[in-house]
Amino acid sequence: MVWKLFQKTFGKSGKDVQSRLEQAKAQLKEQPVEAFSKLAVLAREGSIEAQFLVGQCYLTAQGAPPDLVEGARWIRRAGHNGWAQASFVLATLYLHGLPQEVDADAPKSIFDDAPEQSKGEPDFVKAAEWARRAADADYADGQALYGYILTAGPENIRNPEQALEWYRKAASNGCVQGHLGLGLAALAQAKTQEDYKAAAVELKKAADGDMGTALYLMGVMTERGIGVPQNITESTQYFAKAAEKKVRGAQAKYGLALLSGKGVARDTVRGETWLRRAALAGDAEAAAILGDMHGRGGEMPPNYAEAISWYRFASDQGHAASSRTLGNIYLAGVGVPKDPQAAAQWFKIAAEQGDKEATAELGNLALAGVVPTSEAAEVLECYRNAAAQDDFLAAFNVGVALAQGVGSQKNEEEALKWIRKAADKVVNAQYWYGRMLLEGRGAERNPQEGREWMEKAAESGMTEAQLAYGHLLITGTGGVKDHPEALQWYKKAAEAGNVDAMFSIGAMYGGGHEVPEDLVLARSWFQQAAEGGHGLAQLMMGRYLANGIGGDKDLEGARAWYRKAEKQNVLQASIELSKLGVGEGAQTPS
């Protein structure tokens, strides 16, 4: 009935089809519903352009309810009838993915309610078929699109040589996408400065045509001076234009430029705004930068909650460094309560994202017993896999885990093999290997070789190894005694803040060693170690002050140091304090 009404109203004769079509097209903007009704009649009567426009109306919800399936079907009718633009649009739709209903054979009335639709996967094969129709019809945009499909499509249809030909045809027809395709192809193959210059020529034409990708690439090339003269101001202008085109990489670049005043007047508010846009568009690096900004603070105090939210966002996008940063935040309790288990979870995520530093941090937590046994086994397996690829740090961690029974049964013999594998490259492994040989763990005790490895670790600057090697020189374990040399190693460790080394220096200057006795120096070193919390050094300070050794006698100070040592369960401190007497007015040194 409705169809008959249309026939009666508009007639079936084709004599005035063109005038009716022009009238409908003129009404599309101001009276879209009435225009669509007229176009629908013309489409049924066989007007190819009307068929295309009916499809467009469904796709854009102009005068008709939105209906992807029906819109694509009408576009396809126009394409089958030779309308080049329709073939191009249909190719584009297939690239984005169309529901299966589009290709169903069953006819469907344009006046039926739109069914529930499910978007399909991109179909490069069908897209190529329709893009080729448009290209063969000398439709420039279709030629560029067909070039793209031949470049980026699956292997079975990819043909870079033909793609270049189609890009050239599109470019010669004035299509900026054709210039973009030529520029991208040239850029991919560029090796010399001349190659980059040739790529820049094509990309510049596409950028002048306001192509977002071309604007961004010209910004990068101008920023780095690749193929074009370096010009920071010009590169920032390119990034600004590309950012307006919603190119997220350009949004991030422009945001950073505004933050730093690079090629543009500094504007931190606008800079952060552009970084937010880039991050919300999925740019993980921009989100990480926002996390850094809010975590560090600057003109405003740090906002740790905001920083953590951006790091989480970046982590969700696969940004491993942000995941590791979250692990460090929870490990240190920066802006959040300390939570080693939460830290372990973030380190695990970062490790799975490929961050080796996070893998090491996770291993440290596993060795500390923070990571559950089942997960510790996973960490150990991760280390084994990495060690098999000649990751020496991973090999060391495997050895330590086996030596301590973390993630597997304790096996010092196997642990020693892994640690030896790492010892040529990893300082900590040299220290561990030397210590295990000295103690006879995993192999027969070998003081000579153990001392040699400890010396290597000490020479590499490891403080614990410097202290341990000093002890070996004092006792003559694995080699000759050399007290003056030991003193030098203790001093190196003490310079790094090691209180055990400070105590050892005090003991050596206190007498009984093969260095000149100097009680003033001994007292000074004991005081440094005592102030660093060393219990035996606190005992010695009590003794030196009580007896006026190396300086003035100070009974109140002596009592205070004895009490500090007492709190660290140094039994001798209690004995000497009782002999000294409680006294009055004793003050604890600050």
Coordinates of C-alpha atoms in Angstrom, one line a residue:
M1 CA 0.0 0.0 0.0
V2 CA 2.8 2.4 0.9
W3 CA 4.7 1.6 -2.3
K4 CA 1.6 2.2 -4.4
L5 CA 1.1 5.6 -2.7
F6 CA 4.7 6.6 -3.6
Q7 CA 4.0 5.5 -7.2
K8 CA 0.9 7.6 -7.3
T9 CA 2.6 10.6 -5.8
F10 CA 5.8 10.7 -7.9
G11 CA 5.0 8.7 -11.0
K12 CA 6.9 5.9 -12.7
S13 CA 8.1 7.7 -15.8
G14 CA 11.8 8.2 -16.2
K15 CA 11.6 11.4 -18.2
D16 CA 11.9 13.6 -15.1
V17 CA 14.2 11.3 -13.0
Q18 CA 17.1 13.7 -13.0
S19 CA 15.1 16.7 -12.0
R20 CA 13.4 14.7 -9.2
L21 CA 16.9 13.5 -8.1
E22 CA 18.3 17.0 -8.0
Q23 CA 15.2 18.2 -6.0
A24 CA 15.6 15.4 -3.5
K25 CA 19.4 16.1 -3.1
A26 CA 18.6 19.8 -2.6
Q27 CA 16.2 18.9 0.2
L28 CA 18.6 16.5 2.1
K29 CA 20.0 19.1 4.4
E30 CA 16.8 21.1 5.4
Q31 CA 14.1 18.4 4.9
P32 CA 16.0 15.1 5.2
V33 CA 12.9 12.9 5.8
E34 CA 11.0 14.1 2.7
A35 CA 14.2 14.0 0.7
F36 CA 14.8 10.4 1.7
S37 CA 11.3 9.4 0.7
K38 CA 11.8 10.7 -2.8
L39 CA 15.3 9.1 -3.0
A40 CA 13.8 5.8 -2.0
V41 CA 11.3 5.9 -4.9
L42 CA 14.0 6.9 -7.3
A43 CA 16.2 4.1 -6.0
R44 CA 13.4 1.6 -6.6
E45 CA 12.9 2.9 -10.1
G46 CA 16.6 2.2 -10.9
S47 CA 18.4 5.5 -10.3
I48 CA 22.0 4.4 -9.4
E49 CA 22.9 7.7 -7.7
A50 CA 19.6 7.5 -5.7
Q51 CA 20.5 4.0 -4.6
F52 CA 23.9 5.3 -3.4
L53 CA 22.3 8.2 -1.6
V54 CA 19.7 5.9 0.1
G55 CA 22.5 3.8 1.4
Q56 CA 24.3 6.9 2.7
C57 CA 21.1 8.1 4.4
Y58 CA 20.9 4.8 6.3
L59 CA 24.6 4.9 7.2
T60 CA 24.5 8.5 8.5
A61 CA 20.9 8.5 9.9
Q62 CA 20.0 11.4 7.6
G63 CA 16.2 11.2 7.1
A64 CA 16.1 7.5 7.9
P65 CA 16.8 5.4 11.0
P66 CA 20.5 4.3 11.3
D67 CA 20.8 0.9 9.7
L68 CA 24.3 -0.4 8.8
V69 CA 23.0 -3.5 7.1
E70 CA 20.4 -1.8 4.9
G71 CA 22.8 1.0 4.2
A72 CA 25.5 -1.3 3.0
R73 CA 23.0 -3.3 0.9
W74 CA 21.9 -0.1 -1.0
I75 CA 25.5 1.0 -1.4
R76 CA 26.3 -2.5 -2.9
R77 CA 23.4 -2.1 -5.3
A78 CA 24.8 1.1 -6.6
G79 CA 28.3 -0.4 -6.8
H80 CA 27.0 -3.3 -8.8
N81 CA 25.4 -0.8 -11.1
G82 CA 28.7 0.9 -11.7
W83 CA 28.7 3.8 -9.2
A84 CA 32.4 4.2 -8.4
Q85 CA 32.0 6.1 -5.2
A86 CA 29.6 3.4 -3.9
S87 CA 32.3 0.8 -4.6
F88 CA 34.8 2.9 -2.6
V89 CA 32.5 3.3 0.3
L90 CA 31.6 -0.4 0.4
A91 CA 35.3 -1.3 0.4
T92 CA 35.8 1.0 3.3
L93 CA 32.9 -0.6 5.2
Y94 CA 34.4 -4.1 4.6
L95 CA 37.7 -2.9 6.0
H96 CA 36.0 -1.8 9.2
G97 CA 33.9 -5.0 9.3
L98 CA 30.3 -5.6 8.3
P99 CA 27.7 -7.9 9.8
Q100 CA 27.1 -11.1 8.0
E101 CA 23.5 -10.0 7.2
V102 CA 24.9 -7.6 4.6
D103 CA 25.8 -10.6 2.3
A104 CA 22.6 -12.6 3.0
D105 CA 20.6 -13.4 -0.1
A106 CA 17.2 -12.8 1.5
P107 CA 15.6 -9.5 0.3
K108 CA 14.6 -7.0 2.9
S109 CA 12.3 -4.0 2.6
I110 CA 13.7 -0.6 3.2
F111 CA 10.8 0.1 5.5
D112 CA 11.3 -2.8 7.9
D113 CA 12.5 -2.1 11.3
A114 CA 16.3 -2.5 11.6
P115 CA 17.3 -5.8 13.1
E116 CA 19.8 -6.2 15.9
Q117 CA 23.2 -6.3 14.2
S118 CA 26.6 -7.7 15.1
K119 CA 29.7 -6.1 13.6
G120 CA 31.9 -8.6 11.7
E121 CA 35.7 -8.7 11.4
P122 CA 37.5 -6.7 8.7
D123 CA 37.3 -8.5 5.3
F124 CA 40.3 -7.5 3.2
V125 CA 39.4 -9.8 0.4
K126 CA 36.0 -8.2 -0.2
A127 CA 37.4 -4.8 0.5
A128 CA 40.0 -5.4 -2.2
E129 CA 37.3 -6.5 -4.7
W130 CA 35.3 -3.4 -4.3
A131 CA 38.3 -1.0 -4.1
R132 CA 39.5 -2.5 -7.4
R133 CA 36.1 -1.7 -9.0
A134 CA 36.4 1.9 -7.9
A135 CA 40.1 2.1 -8.9
D136 CA 39.4 0.7 -12.4
A137 CA 36.7 3.3 -12.8
D138 CA 39.4 6.0 -12.3
Y139 CA 38.0 7.0 -8.9
A140 CA 41.1 8.5 -7.2
D141 CA 40.1 7.8 -3.6
G142 CA 39.4 4.2 -4.6
Q143 CA 42.9 3.9 -6.3
A144 CA 44.5 5.1 -3.1
L145 CA 42.4 2.7 -1.0
Y146 CA 43.3 -0.2 -3.2
G147 CA 46.9 0.7 -2.9
Y148 CA 46.6 0.6 0.9
I149 CA 44.9 -2.8 0.8
L150 CA 47.6 -4.2 -1.4
T151 CA 50.2 -2.8 1.1
A152 CA 48.6 -3.7 4.4
G153 CA 46.3 -6.6 3.6
P154 CA 47.0 -10.3 4.3
E155 CA 49.9 -12.1 2.5
N156 CA 47.6 -13.7 -0.1
I157 CA 46.5 -10.4 -1.6
R158 CA 49.6 -8.2 -0.7
N159 CA 51.4 -6.7 -3.7
P160 CA 53.7 -3.7 -2.9
E161 CA 54.7 -3.2 -6.5
Q162 CA 51.1 -2.9 -7.7
A163 CA 50.3 -0.8 -4.6
L164 CA 52.8 1.8 -5.7
E165 CA 51.3 2.0 -9.2
W166 CA 47.9 2.6 -7.8
Y167 CA 49.2 5.2 -5.4
R168 CA 50.9 7.0 -8.3
K169 CA 47.6 7.0 -10.3
A170 CA 45.7 8.3 -7.3
A171 CA 48.3 11.0 -6.8
S172 CA 48.3 12.0 -10.5
N173 CA 44.5 12.4 -10.1
G174 CA 45.0 14.9 -7.3
C175 CA 44.3 12.5 -4.4
V176 CA 46.3 13.4 -1.3
Q177 CA 45.9 9.8 0.0
G178 CA 47.9 8.8 -3.0
H179 CA 50.8 11.1 -2.0
L180 CA 50.5 9.7 1.6
G181 CA 50.8 6.2 0.3
L182 CA 53.8 7.0 -1.9
G183 CA 55.4 8.8 1.1
L184 CA 54.9 5.9 3.5
A185 CA 56.2 3.4 1.0
A186 CA 59.3 5.6 0.3
L187 CA 59.8 6.1 4.1
A188 CA 59.7 2.3 4.7
Q189 CA 62.5 1.7 2.2
A190 CA 64.6 4.8 2.9
K191 CA 68.2 4.2 3.9
T192 CA 70.0 7.4 2.7
Q193 CA 69.3 11.1 3.2
E194 CA 68.3 11.3 -0.4
D195 CA 65.7 8.5 0.1
Y196 CA 64.3 10.4 3.1
K197 CA 64.1 13.6 1.0
A198 CA 62.1 11.8 -1.7
A199 CA 59.7 10.5 1.0
A200 CA 59.4 14.0 2.4
V201 CA 58.3 15.4 -0.9
E202 CA 55.3 13.1 -1.1
L203 CA 54.5 13.4 2.6
K204 CA 54.6 17.2 2.3
K205 CA 52.0 17.1 -0.4
A206 CA 49.8 14.9 1.7
A207 CA 50.4 17.2 4.7
D208 CA 49.4 20.3 2.6
G209 CA 46.2 18.4 1.9
D210 CA 45.6 18.3 5.7
M211 CA 46.2 14.5 6.1
G212 CA 46.7 13.9 9.8
T213 CA 49.2 11.0 9.5
A214 CA 51.3 13.1 7.0
L215 CA 51.2 16.1 9.3
Y216 CA 52.5 14.0 12.1
L217 CA 55.3 12.3 10.1
M218 CA 56.4 15.7 8.7
G219 CA 56.5 16.9 12.3
V220 CA 58.8 14.0 13.3
M221 CA 61.1 14.4 10.2
T222 CA 61.3 18.2 10.8
E223 CA 62.0 17.7 14.5
R224 CA 64.9 15.3 13.7
G225 CA 66.1 16.8 10.5
I226 CA 65.5 13.7 8.5
G227 CA 64.9 14.4 4.8
V228 CA 64.2 18.1 5.6
P229 CA 66.1 20.8 7.5
Q230 CA 65.7 20.5 11.2
N231 CA 63.3 23.2 12.5
I232 CA 61.7 22.7 16.0
T233 CA 59.2 25.6 15.6
E234 CA 58.0 24.1 12.3
S235 CA 57.8 20.6 13.7
T236 CA 55.7 21.8 16.6
Q237 CA 53.3 23.5 14.1
Y238 CA 53.0 20.2 12.3
F239 CA 52.3 18.4 15.6
A240 CA 49.7 21.0 16.5
K241 CA 47.8 20.5 13.2
A242 CA 48.0 16.7 13.4
A243 CA 46.8 16.9 17.0
E244 CA 43.7 18.7 15.9
K245 CA 43.2 15.8 13.4
K246 CA 43.1 13.5 16.5
V247 CA 46.5 11.8 15.7
R248 CA 47.3 10.6 19.3
G249 CA 51.0 10.5 18.8
A250 CA 50.9 14.2 17.7
Q251 CA 48.7 15.0 20.6
A252 CA 51.4 13.6 22.9
K253 CA 54.2 15.4 21.1
Y254 CA 52.3 18.7 21.1
G255 CA 51.5 18.3 24.8
L256 CA 55.1 17.8 25.6
A257 CA 56.1 20.8 23.4
L258 CA 53.7 23.0 25.3
L259 CA 54.9 21.8 28.7
S260 CA 58.6 22.5 27.9
G261 CA 58.1 25.5 25.6
K262 CA 59.7 23.6 22.8
G263 CA 59.0 25.5 19.5
V264 CA 56.0 27.2 21.1
A265 CA 55.2 29.5 24.0
R266 CA 55.2 27.4 27.3
D267 CA 51.7 26.6 28.5
T268 CA 51.5 23.9 31.1
V269 CA 47.7 23.8 31.3
R270 CA 47.2 23.3 27.5
G271 CA 50.2 20.9 27.5
E272 CA 48.5 18.7 30.1
T273 CA 45.2 18.9 28.3
W274 CA 46.8 17.5 25.1
L275 CA 48.6 14.8 27.0
R276 CA 45.3 13.8 28.5
R277 CA 43.7 13.6 25.1
A278 CA 46.5 11.4 23.8
A279 CA 46.3 9.2 26.9
L280 CA 42.6 8.8 26.7
A281 CA 42.9 7.9 23.0
G282 CA 45.2 5.0 24.1
D283 CA 48.7 6.5 24.1
A284 CA 50.4 4.6 26.9
E285 CA 53.5 6.8 26.9
A286 CA 51.4 10.0 27.3
A287 CA 49.6 8.4 30.3
A288 CA 53.0 7.4 31.8
I289 CA 54.2 11.0 31.4
L290 CA 51.1 12.3 33.2
G291 CA 51.8 9.8 36.0
D292 CA 55.3 11.2 36.3
M293 CA 54.1 14.8 36.3
H294 CA 51.6 14.3 39.1
G295 CA 54.0 12.0 41.0
R296 CA 56.8 14.6 41.0
G297 CA 54.8 17.7 41.5
G298 CA 56.4 20.9 40.5
E299 CA 54.5 24.2 40.5
M300 CA 51.8 22.3 42.5
P301 CA 52.4 19.7 45.3
P302 CA 52.5 16.0 44.1
N303 CA 49.1 14.3 43.6
Y304 CA 49.9 10.6 44.2
A305 CA 46.3 9.5 43.6
E306 CA 46.2 11.1 40.2
A307 CA 49.7 9.8 39.4
I308 CA 48.7 6.2 40.3
S309 CA 45.5 6.4 38.2
W310 CA 47.5 7.4 35.1
Y311 CA 50.2 4.7 35.8
R312 CA 47.3 2.2 36.0
F313 CA 45.9 3.5 32.7
A314 CA 49.3 3.2 31.1
S315 CA 49.7 -0.3 32.5
D316 CA 46.4 -1.4 31.0
Q317 CA 47.8 -0.3 27.7
G318 CA 50.8 -2.6 28.2
H319 CA 53.3 0.0 29.4
A320 CA 55.7 -2.1 31.3
A321 CA 57.7 0.8 33.0
S322 CA 54.4 2.1 34.5
S323 CA 53.6 -1.3 35.9
R324 CA 57.0 -1.5 37.5
T325 CA 56.6 2.1 38.8
L326 CA 53.4 1.0 40.5
G327 CA 55.3 -1.9 42.1
N328 CA 57.9 0.5 43.4
I329 CA 55.2 2.9 44.7
Y330 CA 53.5 0.1 46.8
L331 CA 56.9 -1.3 47.9
A332 CA 58.0 2.1 49.2
G333 CA 54.5 3.3 50.4
V334 CA 54.6 6.5 48.4
G335 CA 51.1 8.1 48.7
V336 CA 49.7 4.7 49.6
P337 CA 50.2 2.3 52.6
K338 CA 53.2 0.0 52.1
D339 CA 52.0 -3.2 50.5
P340 CA 54.7 -5.7 49.4
Q341 CA 52.1 -8.1 48.1
A342 CA 50.5 -5.5 45.9
A343 CA 54.0 -4.5 44.8
A344 CA 54.7 -8.1 43.8
Q345 CA 51.5 -8.2 41.7
W346 CA 52.5 -5.1 39.8
F347 CA 56.1 -6.4 39.3
K348 CA 54.6 -9.6 38.0
I349 CA 52.5 -7.7 35.5
A350 CA 55.5 -5.6 34.4
A351 CA 57.6 -8.8 34.1
E352 CA 54.9 -10.4 31.9
Q353 CA 55.0 -7.2 29.8
G354 CA 58.7 -7.8 29.2
D355 CA 60.4 -5.6 31.9
K356 CA 63.6 -7.3 33.1
E357 CA 64.1 -4.9 36.0
A358 CA 60.6 -5.9 37.2
T359 CA 61.5 -9.5 36.9
A360 CA 64.5 -8.9 39.2
E361 CA 62.4 -7.0 41.7
L362 CA 59.9 -9.8 41.7
G363 CA 62.7 -12.2 42.3
N364 CA 63.9 -10.2 45.3
L365 CA 60.4 -10.3 46.8
A366 CA 60.2 -14.0 46.2
L367 CA 63.5 -14.4 48.0
A368 CA 62.2 -12.3 50.9
G369 CA 59.2 -14.6 51.2
V370 CA 56.7 -12.0 50.1
V371 CA 55.5 -13.9 47.0
P372 CA 53.4 -17.0 47.7
T373 CA 55.1 -20.3 47.1
S374 CA 53.1 -21.2 44.0
E375 CA 54.0 -17.8 42.4
A376 CA 57.6 -18.1 43.5
A377 CA 57.8 -21.3 41.4
E378 CA 56.5 -19.3 38.4
V379 CA 59.2 -16.6 39.1
L380 CA 61.9 -19.3 39.2
E381 CA 60.6 -20.8 35.9
C382 CA 60.6 -17.3 34.4
Y383 CA 64.2 -16.9 35.5
R384 CA 65.2 -20.3 34.1
N385 CA 63.7 -19.4 30.7
A386 CA 65.6 -16.1 30.6
A387 CA 68.8 -17.7 31.8
A388 CA 68.6 -20.2 29.0
Q389 CA 68.7 -17.2 26.6
D390 CA 72.0 -16.1 28.2
D391 CA 70.4 -13.6 30.6
F392 CA 73.2 -13.6 33.3
L393 CA 71.2 -11.7 35.9
A394 CA 68.4 -14.3 35.5
A395 CA 71.0 -17.1 35.9
F396 CA 72.2 -15.5 39.1
N397 CA 68.6 -15.2 40.4
V398 CA 68.0 -18.9 39.6
G399 CA 71.1 -19.8 41.6
V400 CA 70.1 -17.7 44.6
A401 CA 66.5 -19.1 44.6
L402 CA 67.9 -22.7 44.5
A403 CA 70.4 -21.9 47.2
Q404 CA 67.6 -20.6 49.5
G405 CA 64.9 -23.1 48.4
V406 CA 62.6 -20.4 47.0
G407 CA 60.2 -21.8 44.4
S408 CA 61.7 -25.3 44.5
Q409 CA 63.6 -27.6 46.8
K410 CA 66.9 -26.3 48.1
N411 CA 69.7 -27.5 45.9
E412 CA 73.1 -25.8 46.6
E413 CA 75.0 -27.9 44.1
E414 CA 72.8 -26.8 41.2
A415 CA 72.6 -23.3 42.6
L416 CA 76.4 -23.1 42.5
K417 CA 76.4 -24.0 38.8
W418 CA 73.9 -21.2 37.9
I419 CA 75.8 -18.6 40.0
R420 CA 79.1 -19.6 38.4
K421 CA 77.4 -19.1 35.0
A422 CA 76.5 -15.5 36.0
A423 CA 79.8 -14.7 37.8
D424 CA 81.6 -13.6 34.7
K425 CA 79.1 -10.7 34.2
V426 CA 77.2 -10.1 37.4
V427 CA 79.0 -8.6 40.4
N428 CA 76.6 -10.0 42.9
A429 CA 77.2 -13.5 41.5
Q430 CA 80.9 -13.1 42.0
Y431 CA 80.3 -12.3 45.7
W432 CA 77.9 -15.2 46.1
Y433 CA 80.1 -17.6 44.3
G434 CA 83.1 -16.6 46.4
R435 CA 81.1 -16.9 49.6
M436 CA 79.7 -20.4 48.7
L437 CA 83.2 -21.7 47.9
L438 CA 84.6 -20.2 51.2
E439 CA 81.7 -21.9 53.1
G440 CA 81.8 -25.2 51.2
R441 CA 78.2 -24.8 50.0
G442 CA 77.3 -26.8 46.9
A443 CA 80.9 -28.0 46.5
E444 CA 84.0 -28.8 48.6
R445 CA 85.4 -25.8 50.5
N446 CA 87.9 -23.9 48.4
P447 CA 89.2 -20.9 50.3
Q448 CA 91.7 -19.9 47.6
E449 CA 89.2 -19.7 44.7
G450 CA 86.6 -18.2 47.0
R451 CA 89.0 -15.4 48.0
E452 CA 89.8 -14.7 44.3
W453 CA 86.1 -14.3 43.5
M454 CA 85.5 -12.1 46.5
E455 CA 88.4 -9.9 45.4
K456 CA 86.9 -9.6 41.9
A457 CA 83.5 -8.5 43.4
A458 CA 85.4 -6.0 45.7
E459 CA 87.3 -4.5 42.8
S460 CA 84.0 -4.1 41.0
G461 CA 82.8 -1.8 43.8
M462 CA 80.4 -4.1 45.7
T463 CA 80.4 -2.8 49.3
E464 CA 79.6 -6.2 51.0
A465 CA 82.4 -7.8 49.0
Q466 CA 84.9 -5.1 50.1
L467 CA 84.0 -5.8 53.7
A468 CA 84.2 -9.5 53.2
Y469 CA 87.5 -9.3 51.4
G470 CA 88.9 -7.1 54.2
H471 CA 88.0 -9.9 56.7
L472 CA 89.8 -12.5 54.5
L473 CA 92.9 -10.3 54.5
I474 CA 92.8 -9.9 58.3
T475 CA 92.5 -13.7 58.9
G476 CA 94.6 -14.9 56.0
T477 CA 91.9 -17.2 54.8
G478 CA 92.7 -18.5 51.3
G479 CA 95.9 -16.5 51.1
V480 CA 98.3 -14.3 53.0
K481 CA 97.4 -11.9 55.8
D482 CA 97.7 -8.2 54.9
H483 CA 96.3 -5.9 57.5
P484 CA 97.2 -2.6 55.9
E485 CA 95.5 -3.8 52.7
A486 CA 92.5 -4.9 54.7
L487 CA 92.3 -1.4 56.2
Q488 CA 92.1 0.2 52.7
W489 CA 89.2 -2.1 51.7
Y490 CA 87.4 -1.4 55.0
K491 CA 87.7 2.3 54.2
K492 CA 86.3 1.9 50.7
A493 CA 83.3 0.1 52.2
A494 CA 82.9 2.7 54.9
E495 CA 82.9 5.5 52.3
A496 CA 79.8 3.8 50.9
G497 CA 78.1 4.0 54.4
N498 CA 78.8 0.4 55.6
V499 CA 78.7 0.6 59.5
D500 CA 80.3 -2.8 59.8
A501 CA 83.3 -1.5 57.9
M502 CA 83.4 1.6 60.2
F503 CA 83.5 -0.7 63.2
S504 CA 86.3 -2.8 61.7
I505 CA 88.4 0.3 61.0
G506 CA 87.9 1.4 64.6
A507 CA 88.9 -2.0 65.8
M508 CA 92.1 -1.9 63.7
Y509 CA 93.2 1.5 65.0
G510 CA 92.3 0.3 68.5
G511 CA 95.4 -1.9 68.5
G512 CA 96.4 -5.5 68.0
H513 CA 96.7 -5.3 64.3
E514 CA 99.5 -4.7 61.9
V515 CA 98.8 -1.0 61.5
P516 CA 99.8 1.9 63.8
E517 CA 97.6 2.2 66.8
D518 CA 95.6 5.5 66.9
L519 CA 93.0 5.6 69.7
V520 CA 91.7 9.0 68.6
L521 CA 91.0 7.7 65.2
A522 CA 89.6 4.5 66.7
R523 CA 87.2 6.5 68.8
S524 CA 86.1 8.5 65.8
W525 CA 85.3 5.5 63.7
F526 CA 83.5 3.7 66.6
Q527 CA 81.4 6.8 67.0
Q528 CA 80.4 6.8 63.3
A529 CA 79.5 3.2 63.4
A530 CA 77.6 3.6 66.7
E531 CA 75.6 6.5 65.3
G532 CA 74.8 4.2 62.4
G533 CA 73.2 1.7 64.8
H534 CA 76.1 -0.8 65.2
G535 CA 75.6 -2.5 68.6
L536 CA 79.2 -3.5 69.2
A537 CA 80.4 0.0 68.2
Q538 CA 77.9 1.4 70.8
L539 CA 79.5 -0.9 73.4
M540 CA 83.0 0.4 72.4
M541 CA 81.8 4.0 72.6
G542 CA 80.6 3.3 76.1
R543 CA 83.9 1.7 77.0
Y544 CA 86.0 4.5 75.4
L545 CA 84.0 7.3 77.1
A546 CA 83.9 5.5 80.5
N547 CA 87.7 5.2 80.5
G548 CA 88.7 8.3 78.6
I549 CA 90.2 6.4 75.8
G550 CA 91.1 8.5 72.7
G551 CA 89.6 11.6 74.3
D552 CA 87.9 13.0 77.3
K553 CA 86.2 10.9 79.9
D554 CA 82.4 11.2 79.8
L555 CA 80.5 8.9 82.2
E556 CA 77.1 10.2 81.3
G557 CA 77.8 9.7 77.6
A558 CA 79.2 6.2 78.3
R559 CA 76.0 5.2 80.2
A560 CA 73.9 6.4 77.3
W561 CA 75.9 4.4 74.7
Y562 CA 75.8 1.3 77.0
R563 CA 72.0 1.6 77.2
K564 CA 71.8 1.8 73.4
A565 CA 73.9 -1.3 73.0
E566 CA 71.9 -3.0 75.7
K567 CA 68.7 -2.5 73.6
Q568 CA 70.5 -4.4 70.8
N569 CA 71.0 -7.3 73.2
V570 CA 74.7 -6.8 73.6
L571 CA 75.2 -8.6 76.9
Q572 CA 78.6 -7.2 77.7
A573 CA 77.0 -3.7 77.7
S574 CA 74.8 -4.6 80.6
I575 CA 77.7 -6.0 82.6
E576 CA 79.9 -2.9 82.0
L577 CA 77.0 -0.6 82.7
S578 CA 76.3 -2.3 86.1
K579 CA 80.0 -1.8 87.0
L580 CA 79.9 1.8 86.0
G581 CA 76.8 2.5 88.2
V582 CA 73.5 4.1 87.2
G583 CA 74.6 7.7 87.8
E584 CA 72.4 10.8 87.4
G585 CA 71.6 13.1 84.6
A586 CA 72.7 10.7 81.9
Q587 CA 71.6 11.9 78.5
T588 CA 71.3 9.9 75.4
P589 CA 73.4 11.2 72.5
S590 CA 71.3 12.4 69.6

